[in-house]
Amino acid sequence: TFVFLRKKFPDTWALVGAVIVLFLPHTVFYSKIDMSEMTYACFLLGGWLIWDRGRQFFAGLLFGYAYLIRPEVLLIPAALGLLLLWRDRKFPWRLALGVLIPVIPYLIFLKIQSGHWTLSSKGVFLSLALEGNPGLGLAGLVLGNIRDMVGGLFGLLGLPLILLTVIGAW
């Protein structure tokens, strides 16, 4: 977090940001239990830091391994790949190769285990959500979840981090 913030802010502010993240109640809670959040956060942040240094292949590898923890991370290399394709007018093959190295064996495993191609075993939850909320019902469910999540941000992140985010976005 310090390295990431240091590029945009003075060292003192970067240190303050790192300390805030370090001592957030959920950071302390998740770091002491056996859950995947901290491992996922490390892969994700590591991928961003390596991406920021222009190392597409290694960033792709970290994003690919993060996919094994949380499949939704594939949206990040996909967006970065589209950005590169649009900006540079060439396919980002290094990023794609890095992502595909850990992803392809898992996709094959899922195909063998489930009998159909899927990006994640979490697809069952998506199909149940689609079946239980047809049409605009799904949009209502998504909007309700967004409302609940945004409402919980203050309790999760705390006022100092929310203020830093707003200031940084502004």
CSV table of C-alpha atoms in Angstrom, one decimal:
chain,number,residue,atom,x,y,z
A,1,THR,CA,0.0,0.0,0.0
A,2,PHE,CA,2.9,2.4,0.8
A,3,VAL,CA,4.6,1.7,-2.5
A,4,PHE,CA,1.3,2.2,-4.4
A,5,LEU,CA,0.5,5.5,-2.6
A,6,ARG,CA,4.0,6.8,-2.7
A,7,LYS,CA,3.7,7.3,-6.5
A,8,LYS,CA,0.9,9.8,-6.1
A,9,PHE,CA,1.5,11.3,-2.6
A,10,PRO,CA,4.4,12.5,-0.5
A,11,ASP,CA,6.0,9.8,1.7
A,12,THR,CA,4.3,11.0,4.8
A,13,TRP,CA,0.8,10.7,3.3
A,14,ALA,CA,1.7,7.3,1.8
A,15,LEU,CA,2.8,6.1,5.2
A,16,VAL,CA,-0.3,7.4,6.9
A,17,GLY,CA,-2.4,5.6,4.2
A,18,ALA,CA,-0.5,2.3,4.8
A,19,VAL,CA,-1.0,2.6,8.5
A,20,ILE,CA,-4.7,3.2,8.1
A,21,VAL,CA,-5.1,0.1,5.8
A,22,LEU,CA,-2.9,-1.9,8.2
A,23,PHE,CA,-5.1,-1.2,11.2
A,24,LEU,CA,-8.5,-1.3,9.7
A,25,PRO,CA,-10.7,-3.6,11.9
A,26,HIS,CA,-11.5,-5.9,9.0
A,27,THR,CA,-7.8,-6.1,7.9
A,28,VAL,CA,-6.9,-7.3,11.4
A,29,PHE,CA,-9.8,-9.6,11.6
A,30,TYR,CA,-9.2,-11.2,8.1
A,31,SER,CA,-5.5,-11.6,8.7
A,32,LYS,CA,-6.0,-13.7,11.7
A,33,ILE,CA,-8.5,-16.2,10.3
A,34,ASP,CA,-8.2,-18.8,7.6
A,35,MET,CA,-9.9,-17.1,4.7
A,36,SER,CA,-8.8,-16.1,1.2
A,37,GLU,CA,-9.3,-12.3,1.4
A,38,MET,CA,-5.8,-11.5,2.4
A,39,THR,CA,-4.2,-13.8,-0.2
A,40,TYR,CA,-6.4,-12.4,-2.9
A,41,ALA,CA,-5.6,-8.8,-1.8
A,42,CYS,CA,-1.9,-9.6,-2.0
A,43,PHE,CA,-2.1,-11.1,-5.5
A,44,LEU,CA,-4.3,-8.2,-6.7
A,45,LEU,CA,-2.1,-5.5,-5.3
A,46,GLY,CA,1.0,-7.3,-6.5
A,47,GLY,CA,-0.5,-7.5,-10.0
A,48,TRP,CA,-1.2,-3.8,-10.0
A,49,LEU,CA,2.3,-2.9,-8.8
A,50,ILE,CA,3.9,-5.1,-11.4
A,51,TRP,CA,1.5,-3.8,-14.1
A,52,ASP,CA,2.5,-0.2,-13.1
A,53,ARG,CA,6.1,-1.1,-13.8
A,54,GLY,CA,5.2,-2.2,-17.3
A,55,ARG,CA,5.7,-6.0,-16.8
A,56,GLN,CA,2.7,-7.3,-18.5
A,57,PHE,CA,3.5,-11.0,-18.4
A,58,PHE,CA,4.2,-11.1,-14.7
A,59,ALA,CA,1.2,-8.9,-13.9
A,60,GLY,CA,-0.9,-11.4,-15.9
A,61,LEU,CA,0.5,-14.3,-13.9
A,62,LEU,CA,-0.5,-12.7,-10.7
A,63,PHE,CA,-3.9,-11.8,-12.0
A,64,GLY,CA,-4.2,-15.4,-13.2
A,65,TYR,CA,-3.4,-16.8,-9.8
A,66,ALA,CA,-5.8,-14.3,-8.2
A,67,TYR,CA,-8.4,-15.8,-10.5
A,68,LEU,CA,-8.0,-19.1,-8.8
A,69,ILE,CA,-9.0,-17.4,-5.6
A,70,ARG,CA,-11.7,-15.0,-6.9
A,71,PRO,CA,-12.8,-15.5,-10.6
A,72,GLU,CA,-14.2,-12.0,-10.9
A,73,VAL,CA,-10.6,-10.7,-11.0
A,74,LEU,CA,-10.6,-11.6,-14.7
A,75,LEU,CA,-12.4,-8.3,-15.3
A,76,ILE,CA,-9.2,-6.4,-14.4
A,77,PRO,CA,-6.8,-8.0,-17.0
A,78,ALA,CA,-9.7,-7.9,-19.5
A,79,ALA,CA,-10.1,-4.2,-19.0
A,80,LEU,CA,-6.4,-3.6,-19.0
A,81,GLY,CA,-6.1,-5.6,-22.2
A,82,LEU,CA,-8.9,-3.6,-23.9
A,83,LEU,CA,-7.2,-0.4,-22.8
A,84,LEU,CA,-3.9,-1.5,-24.3
A,85,LEU,CA,-5.6,-2.7,-27.5
A,86,TRP,CA,-7.4,0.7,-27.8
A,87,ARG,CA,-4.4,2.8,-26.9
A,88,ASP,CA,-1.6,0.9,-28.7
A,89,ARG,CA,-3.6,-0.8,-31.4
A,90,LYS,CA,-1.9,-4.1,-30.8
A,91,PHE,CA,-3.0,-7.2,-28.9
A,92,PRO,CA,-1.4,-7.4,-25.4
A,93,TRP,CA,-0.2,-11.0,-25.8
A,94,ARG,CA,2.2,-10.9,-22.9
A,95,LEU,CA,-0.6,-10.0,-20.5
A,96,ALA,CA,-2.9,-12.6,-22.1
A,97,LEU,CA,-0.3,-15.3,-21.9
A,98,GLY,CA,0.5,-14.6,-18.2
A,99,VAL,CA,-3.2,-14.8,-17.3
A,100,LEU,CA,-3.8,-17.9,-19.3
A,101,ILE,CA,-1.0,-20.0,-17.8
A,102,PRO,CA,-2.8,-20.5,-14.4
A,103,VAL,CA,-6.4,-20.1,-15.9
A,104,ILE,CA,-6.4,-22.8,-18.6
A,105,PRO,CA,-5.6,-25.8,-16.3
A,106,TYR,CA,-8.4,-24.7,-14.0
A,107,LEU,CA,-10.9,-24.3,-16.8
A,108,ILE,CA,-10.1,-27.9,-18.0
A,109,PHE,CA,-10.5,-29.1,-14.4
A,110,LEU,CA,-13.9,-27.4,-14.2
A,111,LYS,CA,-14.9,-29.0,-17.5
A,112,ILE,CA,-14.0,-32.4,-16.4
A,113,GLN,CA,-15.7,-32.0,-13.0
A,114,SER,CA,-18.9,-30.3,-14.1
A,115,GLY,CA,-19.3,-31.6,-17.6
A,116,HIS,CA,-19.6,-28.1,-19.1
A,117,TRP,CA,-17.4,-25.1,-19.7
A,118,THR,CA,-17.5,-22.5,-17.0
A,119,LEU,CA,-15.2,-19.8,-15.6
A,120,SER,CA,-16.0,-20.7,-12.0
A,121,SER,CA,-17.7,-23.1,-9.7
A,122,LYS,CA,-19.6,-20.0,-8.5
A,123,GLY,CA,-21.6,-20.2,-11.7
A,124,VAL,CA,-24.2,-22.2,-9.8
A,125,PHE,CA,-25.0,-19.1,-7.7
A,126,LEU,CA,-25.4,-17.0,-10.8
A,127,SER,CA,-27.8,-19.5,-12.4
A,128,LEU,CA,-29.8,-19.7,-9.1
A,129,ALA,CA,-30.0,-15.8,-9.0
A,130,LEU,CA,-31.2,-15.7,-12.6
A,131,GLU,CA,-33.8,-18.4,-12.0
A,132,GLY,CA,-35.1,-16.8,-8.8
A,133,ASN,CA,-35.2,-13.3,-10.1
A,134,PRO,CA,-36.3,-13.2,-13.8
A,135,GLY,CA,-36.4,-10.1,-15.9
A,136,LEU,CA,-36.2,-6.8,-13.9
A,137,GLY,CA,-36.2,-8.7,-10.7
A,138,LEU,CA,-32.5,-9.3,-11.2
A,139,ALA,CA,-31.8,-5.6,-11.7
A,140,GLY,CA,-33.7,-4.9,-8.5
A,141,LEU,CA,-31.5,-7.5,-6.7
A,142,VAL,CA,-28.3,-6.0,-8.1
A,143,LEU,CA,-29.4,-2.4,-7.2
A,144,GLY,CA,-30.4,-3.6,-3.7
A,145,ASN,CA,-27.0,-5.3,-3.2
A,146,ILE,CA,-25.2,-2.1,-4.4
A,147,ARG,CA,-27.2,0.0,-2.0
A,148,ASP,CA,-26.4,-2.4,0.9
A,149,MET,CA,-22.7,-2.5,0.0
A,150,VAL,CA,-22.3,1.2,-0.4
A,151,GLY,CA,-24.1,1.7,2.9
A,152,GLY,CA,-21.7,-0.6,4.7
A,153,LEU,CA,-18.6,1.1,3.3
A,154,PHE,CA,-18.3,3.5,6.2
A,155,GLY,CA,-18.4,0.7,8.7
A,156,LEU,CA,-16.0,-1.4,6.7
A,157,LEU,CA,-13.4,1.2,5.7
A,158,GLY,CA,-13.8,3.9,8.3
A,159,LEU,CA,-14.2,7.6,7.8
A,160,PRO,CA,-10.4,8.4,7.3
A,161,LEU,CA,-10.1,6.0,4.4
A,162,ILE,CA,-13.4,7.2,2.8
A,163,LEU,CA,-12.2,10.8,3.0
A,164,LEU,CA,-8.8,9.9,1.5
A,165,THR,CA,-10.7,8.1,-1.4
A,166,VAL,CA,-13.0,11.1,-2.0
A,167,ILE,CA,-10.0,13.5,-1.9
A,168,GLY,CA,-8.0,11.2,-4.2
A,169,ALA,CA,-10.9,10.9,-6.7
A,170,TRP,CA,-11.4,14.6,-6.7
